[in-house]
PDB file of C-alpha atoms and ligand atoms in Angstrom:
ATOM      1  CA  MET A   1       0.000   0.000   0.000  1.00 60.00           C
ATOM      2  CA  ASP A   2       1.514   3.350  -0.927  1.00 81.00           C
ATOM      3  CA  LEU A   3       1.377   6.492   1.184  1.00 83.00           C
ATOM      4  CA  VAL A   4      -1.589   8.078  -0.555  1.00 88.00           C
ATOM      5  CA  GLN A   5      -3.616   4.893  -0.311  1.00 88.00           C
ATOM      6  CA  LEU A   6      -2.727   4.635   3.358  1.00 83.00           C
ATOM      7  CA  LEU A   7      -3.768   8.226   3.988  1.00 86.00           C
ATOM      8  CA  ARG A   8      -6.977   7.739   2.035  1.00 89.00           C
ATOM      9  CA  SER A   9      -7.887   4.796   4.237  1.00 89.00           C
ATOM     10  CA  GLN A  10      -7.290   6.958   7.318  1.00 84.00           C
ATOM     11  CA  ALA A  11      -8.959  10.096   5.957  1.00 88.00           C
ATOM     12  CA  ARG A  12     -12.399   8.519   5.878  1.00 90.00           C
ATOM     13  CA  LYS A  13     -12.302   8.386   9.674  1.00 91.00           C
ATOM     14  CA  TYR A  14     -12.036  12.164   9.856  1.00 89.00           C
ATOM     15  CA  ARG A  15     -14.285  15.086   9.146  1.00 91.00           C
ATOM     16  CA  CYS A  16     -13.423  18.512   7.816  1.00 91.00           C
ATOM     17  CA  VAL A  17     -12.919  20.934  10.695  1.00 88.00           C
ATOM     18  CA  GLN A  18     -14.507  23.709   8.628  1.00 92.00           C
ATOM     19  CA  CYS A  19     -17.642  22.171   7.119  1.00 96.00           C
ATOM     20  CA  GLY A  20     -17.939  18.822   8.901  1.00 95.00           C
ATOM     21  CA  GLU A  21     -18.008  16.782   5.703  1.00 93.00           C
ATOM     22  CA  SER A  22     -16.289  13.406   5.646  1.00 93.00           C
ATOM     23  CA  MET A  23     -12.699  13.568   4.417  1.00 91.00           C
ATOM     24  CA  ALA A  24     -13.094  10.278   2.537  1.00 92.00           C
ATOM     25  CA  GLU A  25     -13.085  12.107  -0.831  1.00 92.00           C
ATOM     26  CA  CYS A  26     -10.531  14.757   0.096  1.00 94.00           C
ATOM     27  CA  GLY A  27      -7.608  15.650  -2.111  1.00 95.00           C
ATOM     28  CA  ILE A  28      -4.301  14.250  -0.847  1.00 94.00           C
ATOM     29  CA  ASN A  29      -0.987  15.760  -1.899  1.00 94.00           C
ATOM     30  CA  VAL A  30       2.316  14.559  -0.440  1.00 93.00           C
ATOM     31  CA  LEU A  31       4.511  17.668  -0.204  1.00 95.00           C
ATOM     32  CA  ALA A  32       7.576  16.230   1.460  1.00 93.00           C
ATOM     33  CA  GLN A  33       8.785  12.998   2.938  1.00 89.00           C
ATOM     34  CA  GLN A  34      11.722  12.465   5.234  1.00 87.00           C
ATOM     35  CA  GLY A  35      12.522   9.342   7.181  1.00 85.00           C
ATOM     36  CA  ASN A  36       9.368   8.139   8.885  1.00 84.00           C
ATOM     37  CA  ARG A  37       7.641  11.497   8.509  1.00 88.00           C
ATOM     38  CA  ALA A  38       5.768  13.149   5.695  1.00 90.00           C
ATOM     39  CA  LEU A  39       4.104  16.490   5.168  1.00 93.00           C
ATOM     40  CA  VAL A  40       0.805  16.134   3.383  1.00 92.00           C
ATOM     41  CA  ARG A  41      -1.700  18.677   2.124  1.00 94.00           C
ATOM     42  CA  VAL A  42      -5.293  17.554   2.448  1.00 92.00           C
ATOM     43  CA  THR A  43      -7.977  19.507   0.629  1.00 95.00           C
ATOM     44  CA  CYS A  44     -11.655  19.214   1.507  1.00 95.00           C
ATOM     45  CA  ARG A  45     -13.739  18.386  -1.560  1.00 94.00           C
ATOM     46  CA  SER A  46     -16.713  20.212  -0.115  1.00 95.00           C
ATOM     47  CA  CYS A  47     -15.369  23.602   1.021  1.00 97.00           C
ATOM     48  CA  ASN A  48     -11.792  23.486  -0.358  1.00 95.00           C
ATOM     49  CA  ASP A  49     -10.352  24.026   3.101  1.00 94.00           C
ATOM     50  CA  GLU A  50      -6.699  23.026   3.045  1.00 93.00           C
ATOM     51  CA  ASN A  51      -4.916  21.421   5.937  1.00 88.00           C
ATOM     52  CA  LEU A  52      -1.285  20.474   6.268  1.00 90.00           C
ATOM     53  CA  LEU A  53      -0.696  17.278   8.160  1.00 87.00           C
ATOM     54  CA  GLN A  54       2.541  15.971   9.518  1.00 88.00           C
ATOM     55  CA  ILE A  55       2.347  12.228   9.259  1.00 84.00           C
ATOM     56  CA  ILE A  56       4.507  10.063  11.460  1.00 84.00           C
ATOM     57  CA  PHE A  57       4.703   6.482  10.286  1.00 76.00           C
ATOM     58  CA  GLN A  58       4.416   3.880  12.949  1.00 73.00           C
ATOM     59  CA  THR A  59       7.046   1.216  12.664  1.00 66.00           C
ATOM     60  CA  GLU A  60       7.262  -2.330  13.875  1.00 61.00           C
ATOM     61  CA  ALA A  61      10.179  -1.434  16.122  1.00 53.00           C
ATOM     62  CA  PRO A  62       9.501  -2.213  19.802  1.00 50.00           C
ATOM     63  CA  ASP A  63      10.622   1.245  20.965  1.00 47.00           C
ATOM     64  CA  ALA A  64       8.122   2.955  18.657  1.00 41.00           C
ATOM     65  CA  ALA A  65       5.614   2.733  21.489  1.00 41.00           C
ATOM     66  CA  VAL A  66       7.712   5.161  23.508  1.00 42.00           C
ATOM     67  CA  THR A  67       6.903   8.033  21.174  1.00 45.00           C
ATOM     68  CA  ALA A  68       3.303   6.955  20.695  1.00 45.00           C
ATOM     69  CA  PRO A  69       1.742   6.621  24.130  1.00 44.00           C
ATOM     70  CA  SER A  70      -1.600   4.909  23.854  1.00 47.00           C
ATOM     71  CA  VAL A  71      -4.497   6.084  25.926  1.00 48.00           C
ATOM     72  CA  ASP A  72      -7.399   3.707  26.084  1.00 50.00           C
ATOM     73  CA  GLU A  73     -10.566   5.716  26.480  1.00 49.00           C
ATOM     74  CA  GLY A  74     -13.728   3.710  26.317  1.00 54.00           C
ATOM     75  CA  GLY A  75     -12.483   1.384  23.605  1.00 48.00           C
ATOM     76  CA  GLU A  76     -11.683   4.206  21.210  1.00 49.00           C
ATOM     77  CA  ARG A  77      -9.132   3.311  18.556  1.00 48.00           C
ATOM     78  CA  VAL A  78      -5.716   4.601  19.566  1.00 51.00           C
ATOM     79  CA  ASP A  79      -3.562   3.202  16.783  1.00 57.00           C
ATOM     80  CA  ALA A  80      -4.421   5.725  14.065  1.00 55.00           C
ATOM     81  CA  PRO A  81      -1.228   7.350  12.757  1.00 62.00           C
ATOM     82  CA  ILE A  82      -2.900  10.757  12.510  1.00 61.00           C
ATOM     83  CA  SER A  83      -4.079  12.386  15.711  1.00 58.00           C
ATOM     84  CA  GLY A  84      -6.158  15.483  16.154  1.00 59.00           C
ATOM     85  CA  ASP A  85      -3.569  16.903  18.508  1.00 62.00           C
ATOM     86  CA  GLU A  86      -0.854  16.594  15.882  1.00 61.00           C
ATOM     87  CA  ILE A  87      -3.033  18.357  13.333  1.00 59.00           C
ATOM     88  CA  LEU A  88      -3.752  21.241  15.696  1.00 57.00           C
ATOM     89  CA  GLU A  89      -0.122  21.457  16.673  1.00 59.00           C
ATOM     90  CA  LEU A  90       0.963  21.730  13.058  1.00 61.00           C
ATOM     91  CA  HIS A  91      -1.667  24.375  12.414  1.00 60.00           C
ATOM     92  CA  GLU A  92      -0.079  26.518  15.099  1.00 59.00           C
ATOM     93  CA  ILE A  93       3.401  25.967  13.711  1.00 55.00           C
ATOM     94  CA  LEU A  94       2.346  26.842  10.185  1.00 59.00           C
ATOM     95  CA  ALA A  95       0.555  29.971  11.343  1.00 60.00           C
ATOM     96  CA  GLY A  96       3.911  31.526  12.195  1.00 58.00           C
ATOM     97  CA  HIS A  97       5.942  29.966   9.406  1.00 56.00           C
ATOM     98  CA  ALA A  98       6.803  31.866   6.244  1.00 58.00           C
ATOM     99  CA  GLY A  99       9.597  29.771   4.704  1.00 59.00           C
ATOM    100  CA  PRO A 100       9.588  26.645   2.578  1.00 59.00           C
ATOM    101  CA  LEU A 101       7.562  23.771   3.966  1.00 58.00           C
ATOM    102  CA  THR A 102      10.557  21.474   3.885  1.00 60.00           C
ATOM    103  CA  GLU A 103      12.117  23.559   6.654  1.00 57.00           C
ATOM    104  CA  LEU A 104       9.409  22.324   8.955  1.00 56.00           C
ATOM    105  CA  LEU A 105      10.406  18.734   8.451  1.00 61.00           C
ATOM    106  CA  ALA A 106      14.090  19.482   8.883  1.00 54.00           C
ATOM    107  CA  ARG A 107      13.447  21.374  12.077  1.00 51.00           C
ATOM    108  CA  ARG A 108      11.242  18.761  13.637  1.00 47.00           C
TER     109      ARG A 108
HETATM  110 ZN1  LIG B   1     -14.777  21.163   4.314  1.00 83.84          ZN
END
């Protein structure tokens, strides 16, 4: 499964923060990829709201769990590679960022 397919399968679990439509049909554009991280632009098909997501791939390595603490809340899935917190965090970073997007990946 390639990255876009993987993201597509995850996107359908999310809704647009602007219009509330399902992101299942959203546009997915991989802007940069470095190591186990990628920067992806997701465009809502309904309202054209664009979001930049930093994707962190989960690996099979045993110590991967250290950077991905799982919180079990009422049986909610906790293994999704994209979290709402990460999206919000990146929003804040991008709000004050004027340079090339690749700088974000290098810095983080
Ligand atoms: Zn939307």
